[in-house]
Coordinates of C-alpha atoms in Angstrom, one line a residue:
M2 CA -224.4 109.0 -126.4
R3 CA -225.3 112.4 -125.2
F4 CA -228.7 111.1 -124.1
S5 CA -227.1 108.7 -121.9
V6 CA -225.0 111.3 -120.3
F7 CA -227.9 113.6 -119.8
F8 CA -230.2 111.0 -118.4
I9 CA -227.0 110.1 -115.9
A10 CA -226.9 114.1 -114.7
L11 CA -230.7 114.0 -114.4
L12 CA -230.5 111.2 -111.6
L13 CA -227.6 112.6 -110.1
F14 CA -229.1 116.4 -109.6
P15 CA -231.7 115.9 -106.9
F16 CA -228.7 114.1 -104.7
V17 CA -226.6 117.2 -105.3
K18 CA -226.4 119.4 -102.2
M19 CA -227.9 123.0 -102.9
D20 CA -225.0 124.9 -101.4
G21 CA -223.6 128.3 -102.6
Q22 CA -221.9 126.6 -105.8
V23 CA -225.1 125.1 -106.9
T24 CA -227.1 128.2 -106.4
D25 CA -225.0 129.9 -108.9
A26 CA -226.6 127.6 -111.4
W27 CA -230.2 129.5 -111.1
R28 CA -231.2 131.7 -113.8
E29 CA -234.2 134.1 -113.7
K30 CA -234.6 136.6 -116.4
N31 CA -237.0 138.1 -119.1
V32 CA -236.8 136.7 -122.4
A33 CA -237.8 138.4 -125.7
V34 CA -240.1 136.2 -127.8
S35 CA -239.7 136.7 -131.4
G36 CA -240.7 133.6 -133.1
D37 CA -241.8 130.0 -132.2
T38 CA -238.5 128.5 -131.0
V39 CA -236.4 130.5 -128.0
V40 CA -233.1 129.8 -127.2
L41 CA -233.0 130.0 -123.1
D42 CA -229.2 129.4 -122.5
T43 CA -225.8 128.0 -123.6
L44 CA -226.1 125.3 -121.0
S45 CA -228.3 122.6 -120.7
I46 CA -231.3 123.4 -118.5
V47 CA -232.1 120.8 -115.4
P48 CA -235.8 119.0 -115.6
G49 CA -238.1 119.9 -112.9
T50 CA -236.7 123.3 -112.2
F51 CA -238.2 125.3 -115.3
S52 CA -241.1 128.0 -114.7
V53 CA -242.5 130.4 -117.1
L54 CA -244.5 133.5 -116.4
S55 CA -246.3 135.5 -119.3
G56 CA -248.0 138.7 -117.9
G57 CA -247.3 138.0 -114.4
T58 CA -248.8 134.6 -114.9
P59 CA -248.0 131.0 -115.3
L60 CA -248.1 129.9 -118.5
D61 CA -250.2 126.7 -119.0
T62 CA -247.6 123.5 -119.8
A63 CA -249.9 122.5 -122.7
K64 CA -248.9 125.8 -124.6
F65 CA -245.0 125.1 -124.8
T66 CA -242.8 122.4 -125.1
L67 CA -239.2 122.5 -123.2
L68 CA -236.2 120.9 -124.8
P69 CA -234.0 120.9 -121.4
A70 CA -230.6 119.3 -123.3
E71 CA -231.0 121.8 -126.0
A72 CA -232.1 124.7 -123.7
Q73 CA -234.6 125.7 -126.0
L74 CA -238.6 126.6 -125.5
I75 CA -241.1 125.9 -128.3
L76 CA -244.1 127.9 -127.9
K77 CA -247.6 126.7 -129.5
P78 CA -249.8 128.8 -131.4
G79 CA -252.1 131.1 -129.6
V80 CA -249.2 132.2 -126.8
P81 CA -248.7 135.9 -126.8
R82 CA -246.1 137.0 -128.4
D83 CA -244.5 139.4 -125.7
S84 CA -241.9 139.1 -123.4
L85 CA -241.6 136.2 -120.8
H86 CA -240.2 135.7 -117.4
V87 CA -238.4 132.4 -116.8
K88 CA -236.9 130.7 -114.0
Y89 CA -234.4 127.6 -114.1
A90 CA -231.4 125.8 -113.2
V91 CA -228.7 124.6 -115.6
F92 CA -225.9 121.9 -115.9
P93 CA -222.2 123.2 -116.1
V94 CA -222.2 121.6 -119.4
L95 CA -224.4 121.7 -122.9
F96 CA -225.1 118.1 -123.6
T97 CA -226.1 118.7 -127.1
H98 CA -222.8 119.9 -128.2
S99 CA -220.5 117.9 -130.1
F100 CA -217.1 116.9 -128.8
S101 CA -214.3 115.0 -131.0
H102 CA -210.6 114.3 -131.1
K103 CA -210.6 114.8 -134.9
N104 CA -212.5 116.6 -137.4
Q105 CA -214.8 114.1 -138.9
Q106 CA -215.4 116.4 -141.8
Q107 CA -212.0 115.4 -143.2
F108 CA -213.2 111.7 -143.6
T109 CA -216.4 112.5 -145.0
S110 CA -215.0 114.8 -147.8
R111 CA -212.7 111.6 -148.8
P112 CA -215.0 108.7 -148.9
D113 CA -212.3 106.5 -150.6
H114 CA -210.0 107.0 -147.4
A115 CA -207.1 106.7 -149.9
D116 CA -205.0 108.9 -147.5
N117 CA -205.2 109.3 -143.5
P118 CA -205.3 112.7 -143.0
F119 CA -204.3 112.2 -139.5
L120 CA -201.3 110.2 -139.9
Y121 CA -198.2 112.0 -138.9
R122 CA -195.5 112.7 -141.5
P123 CA -192.2 114.4 -140.5
G124 CA -192.2 116.0 -144.2
D125 CA -195.6 118.0 -143.4
A126 CA -193.9 120.3 -141.3
K127 CA -191.1 121.1 -143.6
A128 CA -192.7 124.7 -144.8
D129 CA -193.4 125.3 -141.3
D130 CA -189.7 124.7 -139.8
P131 CA -187.2 126.8 -140.7
F132 CA -184.4 124.2 -139.2
A133 CA -185.8 121.4 -141.8
T134 CA -183.1 119.7 -144.0
G135 CA -185.2 117.4 -145.8
G136 CA -183.6 114.1 -146.2
L137 CA -180.4 115.1 -144.4
T138 CA -179.1 112.9 -141.2
K139 CA -177.9 115.4 -138.4
S140 CA -175.8 114.3 -135.6
G141 CA -172.7 115.5 -133.5
S142 CA -172.5 117.2 -129.8
L143 CA -171.6 120.5 -128.0
S144 CA -169.8 120.7 -125.1
R145 CA -168.7 123.0 -122.6
G146 CA -166.2 122.6 -119.3
I147 CA -164.5 124.6 -116.9
S148 CA -161.0 124.0 -115.7
F149 CA -159.7 125.4 -112.6
G150 CA -156.9 124.3 -109.9
N151 CA -154.6 126.0 -107.2
T152 CA -152.0 127.1 -109.4
R153 CA -153.9 127.8 -112.7
D154 CA -156.5 130.7 -113.5
L155 CA -160.2 129.5 -114.1
S156 CA -160.7 128.8 -117.9
V157 CA -163.6 127.6 -120.1
N158 CA -163.1 124.8 -122.6
S159 CA -165.6 124.1 -125.4
A160 CA -166.0 121.4 -128.3
L161 CA -168.3 121.0 -131.2
N162 CA -168.7 118.2 -133.3
L163 CA -171.1 118.5 -136.1
Q164 CA -172.2 116.0 -139.0
L165 CA -174.5 116.0 -141.8
S166 CA -175.1 113.8 -144.5
G167 CA -177.9 112.9 -147.0
K168 CA -179.2 114.1 -150.1
L169 CA -179.5 118.0 -150.6
T170 CA -181.3 117.4 -153.8
D171 CA -182.6 114.5 -155.9
N172 CA -179.3 114.8 -157.7
I173 CA -176.6 116.0 -155.2
D174 CA -175.6 114.2 -152.0
L175 CA -173.9 116.2 -149.4
T176 CA -171.8 115.3 -146.8
M177 CA -170.5 117.6 -144.0
A178 CA -168.1 117.4 -140.9
A179 CA -167.3 120.4 -138.8
T180 CA -165.6 120.6 -135.5
D181 CA -164.2 123.0 -133.2
D182 CA -161.9 121.6 -130.4
N183 CA -159.7 123.7 -128.4
L184 CA -157.7 120.5 -127.0
P185 CA -154.3 120.2 -128.5
I186 CA -154.6 116.6 -128.9
Q187 CA -154.4 113.9 -131.8
P188 CA -156.3 110.4 -131.7
D189 CA -154.2 107.4 -130.6
G190 CA -153.1 105.2 -133.6
T191 CA -154.0 101.8 -131.8
T192 CA -156.8 101.4 -134.1
Q193 CA -157.4 100.7 -137.7
Q194 CA -160.0 103.3 -138.4
L195 CA -159.4 106.8 -136.6
Q196 CA -161.8 109.6 -135.7
E197 CA -160.3 112.9 -136.6
F198 CA -160.7 115.9 -133.9
D199 CA -159.7 118.4 -136.4
R200 CA -161.1 117.7 -139.7
V201 CA -163.6 120.3 -141.2
Y202 CA -165.1 119.8 -144.8
I203 CA -168.2 119.7 -147.0
Q204 CA -168.3 117.3 -149.5
L205 CA -171.1 117.6 -152.7
S206 CA -171.4 114.6 -155.2
G207 CA -173.6 113.4 -158.0
K208 CA -173.5 112.1 -161.2
G209 CA -170.0 111.3 -161.4
T210 CA -168.8 114.6 -159.9
K211 CA -167.3 115.1 -156.3
L212 CA -166.5 118.6 -154.7
I213 CA -164.6 118.9 -151.1
A214 CA -163.9 122.1 -149.6
G215 CA -161.9 122.1 -146.6
D216 CA -159.6 119.5 -144.9
F217 CA -158.8 116.6 -147.6
F218 CA -156.5 113.9 -148.6
T219 CA -155.4 113.9 -152.0
S220 CA -153.3 110.7 -153.3
R221 CA -151.4 109.3 -156.0
P222 CA -153.4 109.4 -159.5
N223 CA -152.9 107.0 -162.3
S224 CA -149.6 107.5 -162.9
Y225 CA -146.4 105.6 -162.5
F226 CA -143.8 108.1 -161.6
M227 CA -146.2 110.4 -159.6
N228 CA -146.5 109.2 -156.2
F229 CA -148.0 111.3 -153.4
N230 CA -150.3 111.2 -150.3
K231 CA -150.9 114.5 -148.9
R232 CA -153.3 116.2 -146.2
G233 CA -154.3 119.8 -147.4
Q234 CA -156.9 122.4 -146.6
G235 CA -158.5 123.9 -149.8
L236 CA -160.5 122.7 -152.5
N237 CA -160.8 119.5 -154.5
I238 CA -162.4 118.3 -157.5
T239 CA -162.9 115.2 -159.3
S240 CA -165.2 114.4 -162.4
V241 CA -165.7 111.8 -164.8
I242 CA -167.7 112.6 -167.8
P243 CA -169.3 110.0 -170.4
L244 CA -168.4 110.8 -173.9
D245 CA -170.8 108.4 -175.4
E246 CA -174.2 107.0 -174.2
K247 CA -173.7 103.8 -175.9
D248 CA -169.9 103.1 -174.9
P249 CA -169.9 103.5 -170.7
K250 CA -166.0 102.8 -171.3
K251 CA -165.2 106.1 -173.2
T252 CA -165.1 108.8 -170.7
F253 CA -162.8 111.9 -169.9
G254 CA -161.9 112.6 -166.2
V255 CA -160.7 115.6 -164.9
S256 CA -159.5 116.2 -161.4
G257 CA -157.8 119.0 -159.5
S258 CA -156.7 120.5 -156.1
I259 CA -155.4 123.6 -154.6
A260 CA -154.9 123.7 -151.0
L261 CA -152.3 124.8 -148.4
S262 CA -150.5 121.7 -147.3
K263 CA -150.8 120.7 -143.7
G264 CA -147.6 119.0 -143.0
K265 CA -144.3 118.2 -144.7
F266 CA -143.3 114.6 -146.1
A267 CA -140.7 112.5 -144.8
R268 CA -139.4 108.9 -145.2
N269 CA -137.2 107.0 -142.5
V270 CA -135.3 104.2 -143.2
I271 CA -135.2 102.0 -139.9
Q272 CA -132.6 99.0 -139.0
G273 CA -134.7 96.7 -136.7
V274 CA -133.1 95.8 -133.2
E275 CA -132.9 92.0 -132.4
G276 CA -136.1 91.4 -130.2
N277 CA -137.1 95.0 -129.8
Q278 CA -140.8 95.6 -130.9
G279 CA -140.4 99.3 -130.2
P280 CA -140.9 102.2 -129.9
Y281 CA -139.0 103.2 -132.9
R282 CA -138.7 107.1 -133.1
L283 CA -139.5 109.2 -136.4
T284 CA -137.3 112.1 -137.5
G285 CA -138.2 114.7 -139.8
A286 CA -136.7 115.4 -143.3
E287 CA -134.2 117.7 -141.8
N288 CA -133.5 115.6 -138.9
E289 CA -136.1 117.2 -136.6
L290 CA -136.1 115.0 -133.4
F291 CA -139.2 116.3 -131.8
I292 CA -142.0 116.1 -134.6
I293 CA -145.8 115.6 -134.5
V294 CA -146.8 113.1 -137.0
L295 CA -150.5 114.1 -138.7
S296 CA -152.6 111.2 -138.0
G297 CA -153.4 108.7 -140.7
T298 CA -150.7 110.0 -143.0
E299 CA -148.3 107.0 -142.2
K300 CA -147.3 104.4 -144.4
V301 CA -145.2 101.5 -142.6
Y302 CA -143.5 99.0 -144.8
L303 CA -141.5 95.9 -143.5
D304 CA -139.3 94.2 -146.1
G305 CA -141.4 95.7 -148.6
K306 CA -144.9 94.7 -147.2
L307 CA -147.2 97.2 -146.2
L308 CA -148.5 96.9 -142.9
T309 CA -151.9 97.6 -141.3
R310 CA -152.4 99.9 -138.1
G311 CA -154.0 98.6 -135.1
Q312 CA -153.5 96.9 -131.8
D313 CA -154.8 93.6 -133.5
N314 CA -152.9 94.3 -136.7
D315 CA -149.5 95.0 -137.1
Y316 CA -148.3 98.3 -135.5
I317 CA -149.6 101.1 -133.2
I318 CA -148.2 104.7 -133.4
D319 CA -148.2 107.5 -131.0
Y320 CA -148.4 110.7 -133.3
N321 CA -147.9 113.3 -130.5
T322 CA -144.3 111.7 -129.9
A323 CA -143.6 110.1 -133.2
Q324 CA -142.8 106.6 -132.1
I325 CA -144.0 103.1 -133.6
T326 CA -144.4 100.0 -131.8
F327 CA -145.0 96.8 -133.6
T328 CA -147.2 94.1 -132.2
A329 CA -146.4 90.3 -131.8
K330 CA -147.7 89.5 -135.3
Q331 CA -144.6 91.1 -136.8
L332 CA -141.4 90.0 -134.8
I333 CA -138.5 92.3 -135.7
T334 CA -135.1 91.4 -135.8
K335 CA -131.7 92.9 -137.1
D336 CA -132.2 91.5 -140.4
K337 CA -135.6 93.4 -140.7
R338 CA -135.8 96.4 -143.0
I339 CA -138.3 98.9 -141.9
V340 CA -139.5 101.9 -144.3
V341 CA -141.8 104.7 -142.7
E342 CA -143.6 107.4 -145.1
F343 CA -145.4 110.1 -143.4
Q344 CA -146.3 113.5 -143.0
Y345 CA -145.6 115.8 -140.0
S346 CA -146.5 119.5 -138.7
D347 CA -144.2 121.5 -139.9
R348 CA -144.8 125.4 -139.9
N349 CA -142.0 127.0 -140.9
Y350 CA -143.3 128.4 -144.2
S351 CA -146.6 128.6 -145.7
R352 CA -146.4 126.0 -147.9
S353 CA -148.9 125.6 -151.3
L354 CA -150.0 122.6 -153.2
V355 CA -151.5 122.2 -156.7
H356 CA -152.7 119.2 -158.5
T357 CA -154.2 119.0 -162.1
G358 CA -155.1 116.0 -163.8
F359 CA -156.7 114.9 -167.1
E360 CA -157.3 111.4 -168.3
Y361 CA -159.3 110.1 -171.4
K362 CA -160.2 106.6 -171.6
S363 CA -162.0 104.4 -174.4
D364 CA -161.8 100.6 -174.7
K365 CA -158.7 100.0 -176.1
F366 CA -157.0 103.3 -175.6
A367 CA -156.0 105.7 -172.9
L368 CA -154.4 109.1 -172.1
R369 CA -153.4 110.8 -169.1
F370 CA -151.7 113.8 -168.2
N371 CA -150.9 115.0 -164.6
A372 CA -149.1 118.2 -163.1
Y373 CA -148.2 118.5 -159.3
S374 CA -146.3 121.2 -157.6
E375 CA -145.6 121.8 -153.9
Q376 CA -143.7 124.8 -152.5
D377 CA -142.8 126.8 -149.8
S378 CA -143.5 130.7 -149.6
K379 CA -140.1 131.9 -148.8
N380 CA -141.7 135.4 -148.2
Q381 CA -143.8 134.1 -146.0
P382 CA -142.2 132.3 -142.7
L383 CA -144.2 131.2 -140.0
Q384 CA -142.3 129.3 -137.0
Q385 CA -138.7 131.3 -137.8
T386 CA -138.4 135.1 -138.0
L387 CA -135.7 135.7 -140.9
T388 CA -133.7 138.9 -140.8
D389 CA -131.7 139.8 -144.1
A390 CA -128.5 138.5 -143.0
D391 CA -130.4 135.1 -142.5
R392 CA -131.5 135.3 -146.0
L393 CA -127.9 136.3 -147.3
I394 CA -126.8 133.0 -145.5
M395 CA -129.3 130.9 -147.2
A396 CA -128.4 132.4 -150.5
A397 CA -125.1 131.6 -150.1
V398 CA -124.9 128.1 -149.2
G399 CA -126.9 126.4 -152.2
D400 CA -128.1 123.0 -151.6
T401 CA -125.7 122.4 -148.6
L402 CA -128.2 122.7 -145.9
L403 CA -126.1 121.9 -143.1
K404 CA -124.0 125.4 -143.7
A405 CA -127.2 127.4 -143.4
V406 CA -126.5 128.0 -139.8
V407 CA -126.3 130.9 -137.4
P408 CA -124.5 131.3 -133.8
G409 CA -126.6 129.9 -130.9
V410 CA -125.2 132.1 -128.4
D411 CA -126.8 134.5 -126.1
S412 CA -125.1 136.5 -123.7
V413 CA -127.5 136.8 -120.0
P414 CA -127.2 137.8 -116.7
F415 CA -126.9 134.9 -114.2
S416 CA -130.0 132.9 -113.4
G417 CA -130.4 129.9 -111.2
D418 CA -133.5 128.7 -113.4
L419 CA -131.2 128.6 -116.8
V420 CA -128.9 126.3 -118.0
L421 CA -126.1 128.4 -118.6
Y422 CA -122.4 128.0 -119.9
K423 CA -119.1 129.6 -119.4
K424 CA -116.6 130.4 -122.2
V425 CA -113.1 128.5 -121.8
D426 CA -110.1 127.9 -123.7
T427 CA -109.0 124.2 -123.7
L428 CA -105.7 122.6 -124.0
V429 CA -105.7 119.2 -125.7
G430 CA -102.3 117.6 -126.0
A431 CA -100.3 120.5 -127.9
T432 CA -103.6 121.8 -129.5
L433 CA -105.4 124.9 -127.9
Y434 CA -108.9 125.0 -128.5
R435 CA -110.7 128.3 -128.0
N436 CA -114.0 129.4 -127.1
V437 CA -115.3 126.0 -125.6
Y438 CA -118.3 126.3 -123.7
V439 CA -119.0 124.2 -120.5
Y440 CA -122.2 124.1 -118.3
S441 CA -121.6 125.8 -115.0
T442 CA -123.6 127.2 -112.2
S443 CA -121.1 129.8 -111.1
S444 CA -122.8 133.4 -111.0
D445 CA -119.6 135.0 -111.8
S446 CA -118.8 133.0 -115.3
A447 CA -122.2 131.5 -116.4
H448 CA -123.2 134.1 -118.6
Y449 CA -124.0 132.4 -121.9
R450 CA -127.6 130.4 -123.1
L451 CA -126.7 128.3 -125.8
S452 CA -129.1 126.6 -128.5
F453 CA -128.0 123.3 -129.8
S454 CA -128.7 121.6 -133.1
Y455 CA -128.4 118.3 -134.4
V456 CA -125.7 118.3 -137.1
G457 CA -125.4 114.6 -137.8
A458 CA -123.0 111.8 -136.1
N459 CA -119.1 112.8 -136.3
H460 CA -120.2 116.5 -137.7
G461 CA -120.3 118.5 -134.4
N462 CA -118.2 119.0 -131.1
Y463 CA -121.1 118.7 -128.6
I464 CA -122.6 115.5 -127.2
Q465 CA -125.8 115.3 -125.1
Y466 CA -125.1 114.1 -121.3
S467 CA -127.1 113.8 -118.3
T468 CA -127.0 116.2 -115.1
S469 CA -129.0 117.5 -112.3
A470 CA -129.9 120.6 -114.0
N471 CA -133.5 121.4 -115.2
G472 CA -132.8 120.8 -118.8
K473 CA -131.0 119.3 -121.6
T474 CA -127.1 119.8 -121.1
F475 CA -124.2 119.4 -123.5
R476 CA -120.4 118.6 -123.3
W477 CA -117.6 119.5 -125.5
I478 CA -115.6 116.4 -126.8
A479 CA -112.5 117.0 -128.6
P480 CA -111.8 116.3 -132.2
V481 CA -109.7 113.2 -132.9
S482 CA -107.0 113.8 -136.0
G483 CA -109.2 116.9 -136.9
V484 CA -112.6 114.9 -136.9
P485 CA -115.4 115.8 -134.8
Q486 CA -116.6 113.2 -132.5
G487 CA -120.0 114.7 -131.5
D488 CA -123.2 115.4 -133.5
Y489 CA -124.4 118.7 -131.9
E490 CA -123.2 122.4 -132.4
P491 CA -124.3 125.6 -130.8
V492 CA -125.5 126.9 -133.8
I493 CA -129.5 127.5 -134.9
L494 CA -130.2 125.6 -138.3
L495 CA -132.1 127.7 -140.9
I496 CA -134.8 125.7 -142.5
T497 CA -134.6 126.6 -146.3
P498 CA -137.5 126.9 -148.5
K499 CA -138.1 124.1 -150.9
K500 CA -140.1 123.5 -154.1
K501 CA -141.0 120.5 -155.8
Q502 CA -142.9 120.1 -159.1
L503 CA -143.7 117.2 -161.4
V504 CA -145.2 116.9 -164.8
T505 CA -145.9 113.4 -166.4
F506 CA -147.6 112.1 -169.7
G507 CA -148.3 108.6 -170.5
G508 CA -151.1 106.2 -172.3
D509 CA -152.1 103.1 -172.6
V510 CA -152.7 100.9 -175.8
Q511 CA -154.7 97.4 -175.9
L512 CA -152.8 95.6 -178.4
S513 CA -154.6 92.5 -178.1
K514 CA -156.8 90.4 -175.7
N515 CA -153.9 89.4 -173.5
T516 CA -151.1 92.1 -174.7
F517 CA -151.2 95.7 -174.0
F518 CA -148.8 98.7 -174.0
T519 CA -147.9 101.4 -171.5
G520 CA -145.7 104.4 -171.3
E521 CA -145.0 107.4 -169.5
L522 CA -142.8 110.4 -169.4
A523 CA -142.1 112.8 -166.5
Y524 CA -140.2 115.9 -166.2
S525 CA -139.3 116.8 -162.5
S526 CA -137.8 119.8 -160.3
N527 CA -136.5 119.6 -157.0
D528 CA -135.0 122.7 -155.2
L529 CA -133.8 122.4 -152.0
N530 CA -133.3 126.0 -151.4
T531 CA -135.2 128.7 -153.5
F532 CA -133.4 131.4 -151.7
S533 CA -129.8 130.3 -153.5
S534 CA -129.4 129.9 -157.2
Y535 CA -126.1 127.9 -156.4
D536 CA -126.1 124.0 -157.1
S537 CA -129.3 124.3 -159.3
F538 CA -127.8 122.3 -162.0
D539 CA -129.1 119.3 -160.5
D540 CA -132.7 120.6 -159.8
K541 CA -134.1 118.9 -163.5
G542 CA -134.7 115.6 -164.2

């Protein structure tokens, strides 16, 4: 191949214009001779341009041989071994030099060609890649955004979504999800599967053991009495240990969770309205009207049947407004009984969750033990600020939670931007009612700002009504025969810290092929007000 290239270049050389650039290709120099072979240059010599002088006299061509492609001069015997003066022109390349895309020595050293050394393998660069993760699959997104407007300042929004999955080692599988999104939203409950925005967790699993650190769901164990479905943030571990290699049914299971509960449990029983598919509003365990349901925690039953979420299934739910709407597959009538169990965001206290369970299984025998505890930390209130007087009130009311109230009346200067009330005395029949608050826009009397709380039907003296005010307004309504006719009061309802605990012990015995015996004992504690020791006689069960 190299001789063909050399021959083509030789034919083209006479037709090249001898301008300044070609003139640079000429060489003239003295060469010291130390042997028979002299290397004249690192580039190939143009044939017909070479001349050599020895002692000022041209050297006979019969006394030397020129290899122009190799740029070598071979002297024959009898030529004086002193310096020679040479003159020649060169090509811009050395035609005898080998050029290759691959190193052929790697082939010749492996004649069997069992492995292709030039085949790209991503794993080959693992030692050089500091971010190499072996068999892990990585995916995710990172976004930055800028928000601005004519009535707001410039702000920068950011969002991170990262997932990792695969084998960490030969025996350990890794699953990780990390999100950092400053958008205060939850996904819509219009599909059967939800992609959560605020879930961060790491899961390690292998050989019957699974460990989760971060956000996780813990649900009902193998128990008759213990029934829960909680979403927490902490540590969860489950493990199944084989006890006999010859008997795979003989195992010992261990499970445990310790976490901060992310929500509060509530159960609503809703009476269906004839021909009304919704939306039906959910309320909290303390009759809170405006709550945020934690996504994926709801269980909806219609006449005892568990329904499936989704636009093409039974119902959809708006988690932010806590409203459920049923699809055409489930027609709602006045005779339908709707039960909804769910968790909602409640940050009045820091709430801890602890669960542990053990289970022994064999072919014909099983034993199990479970312990569960969920309680509010009464010394760590979050959304409400408790004074010593508030604590004394809650300590005195026992389990009558509607009595744990403080006045919601605040005296403020008049402002046209606020919903304010004036205080009057009202005469109804022969009865004089004092300290009645009436909505007013008068600057000389409207000096009271009120906070109303829902206390239940016929337990309050105020009802909500519509006005042109920029906010909710309430109107006093007179009692009838001493019975209140409203459902609101100008009070602030104090949320009491609560504690729930449950311990179960049970077992199963296989008596015959078609007969088995199962039994379980349970001991529970349900304290509605850990500040108070009153009414605690019915806490245990």
